mmCIF file of C-alpha atoms in Angstrom:
data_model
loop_
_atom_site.group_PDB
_atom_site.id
_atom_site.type_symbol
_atom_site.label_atom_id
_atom_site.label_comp_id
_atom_site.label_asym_id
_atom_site.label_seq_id
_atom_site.Cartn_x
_atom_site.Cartn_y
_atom_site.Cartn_z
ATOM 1 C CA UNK A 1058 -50.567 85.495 31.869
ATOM 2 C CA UNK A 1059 -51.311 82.018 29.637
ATOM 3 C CA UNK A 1060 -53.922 81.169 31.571
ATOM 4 C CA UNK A 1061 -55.801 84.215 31.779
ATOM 5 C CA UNK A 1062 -54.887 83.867 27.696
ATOM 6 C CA UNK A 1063 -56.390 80.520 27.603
ATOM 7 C CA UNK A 1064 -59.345 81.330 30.224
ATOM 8 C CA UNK A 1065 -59.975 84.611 27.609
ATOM 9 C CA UNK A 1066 -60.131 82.486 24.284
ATOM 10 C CA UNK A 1067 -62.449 80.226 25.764
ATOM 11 C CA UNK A 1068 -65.192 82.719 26.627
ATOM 12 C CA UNK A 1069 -64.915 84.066 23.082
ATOM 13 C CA UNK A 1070 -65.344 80.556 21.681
ATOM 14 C CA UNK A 1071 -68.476 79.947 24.513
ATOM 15 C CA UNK A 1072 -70.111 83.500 23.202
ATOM 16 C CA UNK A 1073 -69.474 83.199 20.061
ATOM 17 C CA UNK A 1074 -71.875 80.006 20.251
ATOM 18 C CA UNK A 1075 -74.296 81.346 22.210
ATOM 19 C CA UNK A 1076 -74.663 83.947 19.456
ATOM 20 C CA UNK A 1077 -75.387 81.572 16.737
ATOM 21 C CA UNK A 1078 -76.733 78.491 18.289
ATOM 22 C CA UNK A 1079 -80.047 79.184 16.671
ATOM 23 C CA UNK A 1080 -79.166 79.607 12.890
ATOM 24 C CA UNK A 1081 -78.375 76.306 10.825
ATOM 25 C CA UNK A 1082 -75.727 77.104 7.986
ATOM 26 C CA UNK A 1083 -74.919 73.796 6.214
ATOM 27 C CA UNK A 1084 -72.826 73.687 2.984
ATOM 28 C CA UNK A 1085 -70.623 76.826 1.537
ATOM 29 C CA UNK A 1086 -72.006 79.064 -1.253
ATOM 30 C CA UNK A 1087 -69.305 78.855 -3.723
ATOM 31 C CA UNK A 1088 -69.242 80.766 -7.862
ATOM 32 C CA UNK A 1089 -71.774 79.648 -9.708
ATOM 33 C CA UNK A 1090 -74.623 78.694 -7.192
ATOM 34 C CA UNK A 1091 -77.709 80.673 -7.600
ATOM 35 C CA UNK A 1092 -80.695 81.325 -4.279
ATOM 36 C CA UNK A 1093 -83.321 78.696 -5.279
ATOM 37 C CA UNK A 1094 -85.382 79.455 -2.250
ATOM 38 C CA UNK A 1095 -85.700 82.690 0.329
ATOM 39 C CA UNK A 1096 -88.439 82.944 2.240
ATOM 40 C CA UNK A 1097 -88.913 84.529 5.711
ATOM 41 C CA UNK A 1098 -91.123 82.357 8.243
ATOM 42 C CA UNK A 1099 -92.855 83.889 11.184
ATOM 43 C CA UNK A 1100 -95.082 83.315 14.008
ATOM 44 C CA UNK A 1101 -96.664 84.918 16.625
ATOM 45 C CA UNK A 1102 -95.788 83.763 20.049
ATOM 46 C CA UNK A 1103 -98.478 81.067 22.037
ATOM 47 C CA UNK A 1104 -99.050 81.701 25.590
ATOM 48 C CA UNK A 1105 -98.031 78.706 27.502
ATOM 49 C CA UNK A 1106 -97.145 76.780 24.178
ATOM 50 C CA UNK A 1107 -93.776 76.467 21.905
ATOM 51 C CA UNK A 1108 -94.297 77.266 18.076
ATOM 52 C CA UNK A 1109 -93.615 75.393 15.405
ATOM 53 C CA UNK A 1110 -93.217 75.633 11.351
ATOM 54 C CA UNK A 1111 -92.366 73.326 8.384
ATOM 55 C CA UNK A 1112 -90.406 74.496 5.706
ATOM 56 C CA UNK A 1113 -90.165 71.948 2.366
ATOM 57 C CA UNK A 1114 -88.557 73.059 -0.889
ATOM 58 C CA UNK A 1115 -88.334 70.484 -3.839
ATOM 59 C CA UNK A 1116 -86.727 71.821 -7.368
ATOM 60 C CA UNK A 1117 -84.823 70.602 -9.908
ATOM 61 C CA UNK A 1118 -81.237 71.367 -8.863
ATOM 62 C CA UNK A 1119 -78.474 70.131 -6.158
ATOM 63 C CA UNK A 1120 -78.612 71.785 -3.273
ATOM 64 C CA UNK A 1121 -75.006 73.064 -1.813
ATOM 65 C CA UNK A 1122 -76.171 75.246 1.264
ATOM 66 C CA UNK A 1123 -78.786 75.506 3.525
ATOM 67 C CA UNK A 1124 -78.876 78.833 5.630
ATOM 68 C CA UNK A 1125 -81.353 79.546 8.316
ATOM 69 C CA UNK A 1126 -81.427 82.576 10.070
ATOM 70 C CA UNK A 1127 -82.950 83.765 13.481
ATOM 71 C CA UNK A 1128 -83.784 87.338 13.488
ATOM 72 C CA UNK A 1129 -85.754 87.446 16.712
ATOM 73 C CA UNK A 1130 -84.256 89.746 19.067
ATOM 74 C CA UNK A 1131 -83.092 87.135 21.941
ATOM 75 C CA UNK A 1132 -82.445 84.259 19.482
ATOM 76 C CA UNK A 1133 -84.282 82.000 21.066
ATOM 77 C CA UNK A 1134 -85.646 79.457 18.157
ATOM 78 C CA UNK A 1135 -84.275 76.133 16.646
ATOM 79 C CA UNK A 1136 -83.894 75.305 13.113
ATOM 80 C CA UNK A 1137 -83.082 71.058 12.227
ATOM 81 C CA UNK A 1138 -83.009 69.272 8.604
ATOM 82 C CA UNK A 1139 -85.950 66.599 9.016
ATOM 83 C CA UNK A 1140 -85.628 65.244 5.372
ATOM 84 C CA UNK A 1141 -83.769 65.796 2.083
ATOM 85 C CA UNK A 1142 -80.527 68.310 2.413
ATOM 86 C CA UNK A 1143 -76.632 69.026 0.653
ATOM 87 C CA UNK A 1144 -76.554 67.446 -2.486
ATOM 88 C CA UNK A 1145 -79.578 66.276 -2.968
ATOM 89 C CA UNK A 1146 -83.032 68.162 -4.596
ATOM 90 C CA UNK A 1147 -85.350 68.724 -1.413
ATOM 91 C CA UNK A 1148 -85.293 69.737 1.752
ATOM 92 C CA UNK A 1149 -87.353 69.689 5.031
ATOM 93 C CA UNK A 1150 -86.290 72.114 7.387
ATOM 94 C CA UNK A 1151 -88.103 72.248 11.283
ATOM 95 C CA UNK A 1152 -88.544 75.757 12.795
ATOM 96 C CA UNK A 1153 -89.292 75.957 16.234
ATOM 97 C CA UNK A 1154 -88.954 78.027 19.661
ATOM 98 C CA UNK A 1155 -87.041 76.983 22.414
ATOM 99 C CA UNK A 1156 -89.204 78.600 24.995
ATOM 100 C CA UNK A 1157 -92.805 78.381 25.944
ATOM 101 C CA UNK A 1158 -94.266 81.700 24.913
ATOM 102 C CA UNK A 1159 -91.825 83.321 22.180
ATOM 103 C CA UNK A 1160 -92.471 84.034 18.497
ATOM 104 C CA UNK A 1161 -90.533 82.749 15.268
ATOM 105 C CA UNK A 1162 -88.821 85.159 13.060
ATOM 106 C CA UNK A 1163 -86.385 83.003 10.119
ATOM 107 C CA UNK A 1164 -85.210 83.607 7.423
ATOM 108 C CA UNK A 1165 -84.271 80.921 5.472
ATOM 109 C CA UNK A 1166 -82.360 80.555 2.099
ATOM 110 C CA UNK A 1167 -80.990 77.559 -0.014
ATOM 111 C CA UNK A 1168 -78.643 77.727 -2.655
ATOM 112 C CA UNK A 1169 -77.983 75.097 -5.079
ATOM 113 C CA UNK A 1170 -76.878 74.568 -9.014
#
């Protein structure tokens, strides 16, 4: 019975992964912090090619969360802090698919004060 327990908690754990391995969620959104930046990036899928975007926001407040989200339907893109991030005033985020062929759907929001 414990192991089929322990064999049962760690499929949830792998799943529960698999489900968000694609969005990046840095920092915690606490009272006070206000949305300095939501924007929703897309991009149509390339034919034998991956897809890539930029994102870069620069303001005059702290950032204290970064949230990207994937709303494509299999999940399949990337998101990765290439400059700036928590605690700082800029940020430049990296959007890109995983697999040759797929399109980019984020959403991405930063919160700061």
């Amino acid at each position: 019975m414990a192991k089929l327990l322990v064999a049962c908690v760690i499929l949830t754990v792998a799943l529960f992964g698999l489900i968000h391995a694609s969005d990046l969620i840095l920092g915690t959104i606490n009272t006070g912090d206000r949305i300095l930046y939501s924007q929703v990036t897309t991009a149509p899928g390339i034919p034998g090619g991956l897809v890539s975007r930029a994102v870069n926001y620069t303001g005059i407040y702290n950032i204290t969360a970064i949230r990207a989200y994937d709303r494509t339907f299999n999940r399949t893109g990337q998101a990765h802090i290439t400059g700036g991030g928590l605690y700082q005033r800029y940020v430049n985020l990296a959007l890109q698919t995983r697999f040759v062929g797929n399109a980019l759907d984020y959403l991405v929001e930063i919160y700061g004060r």
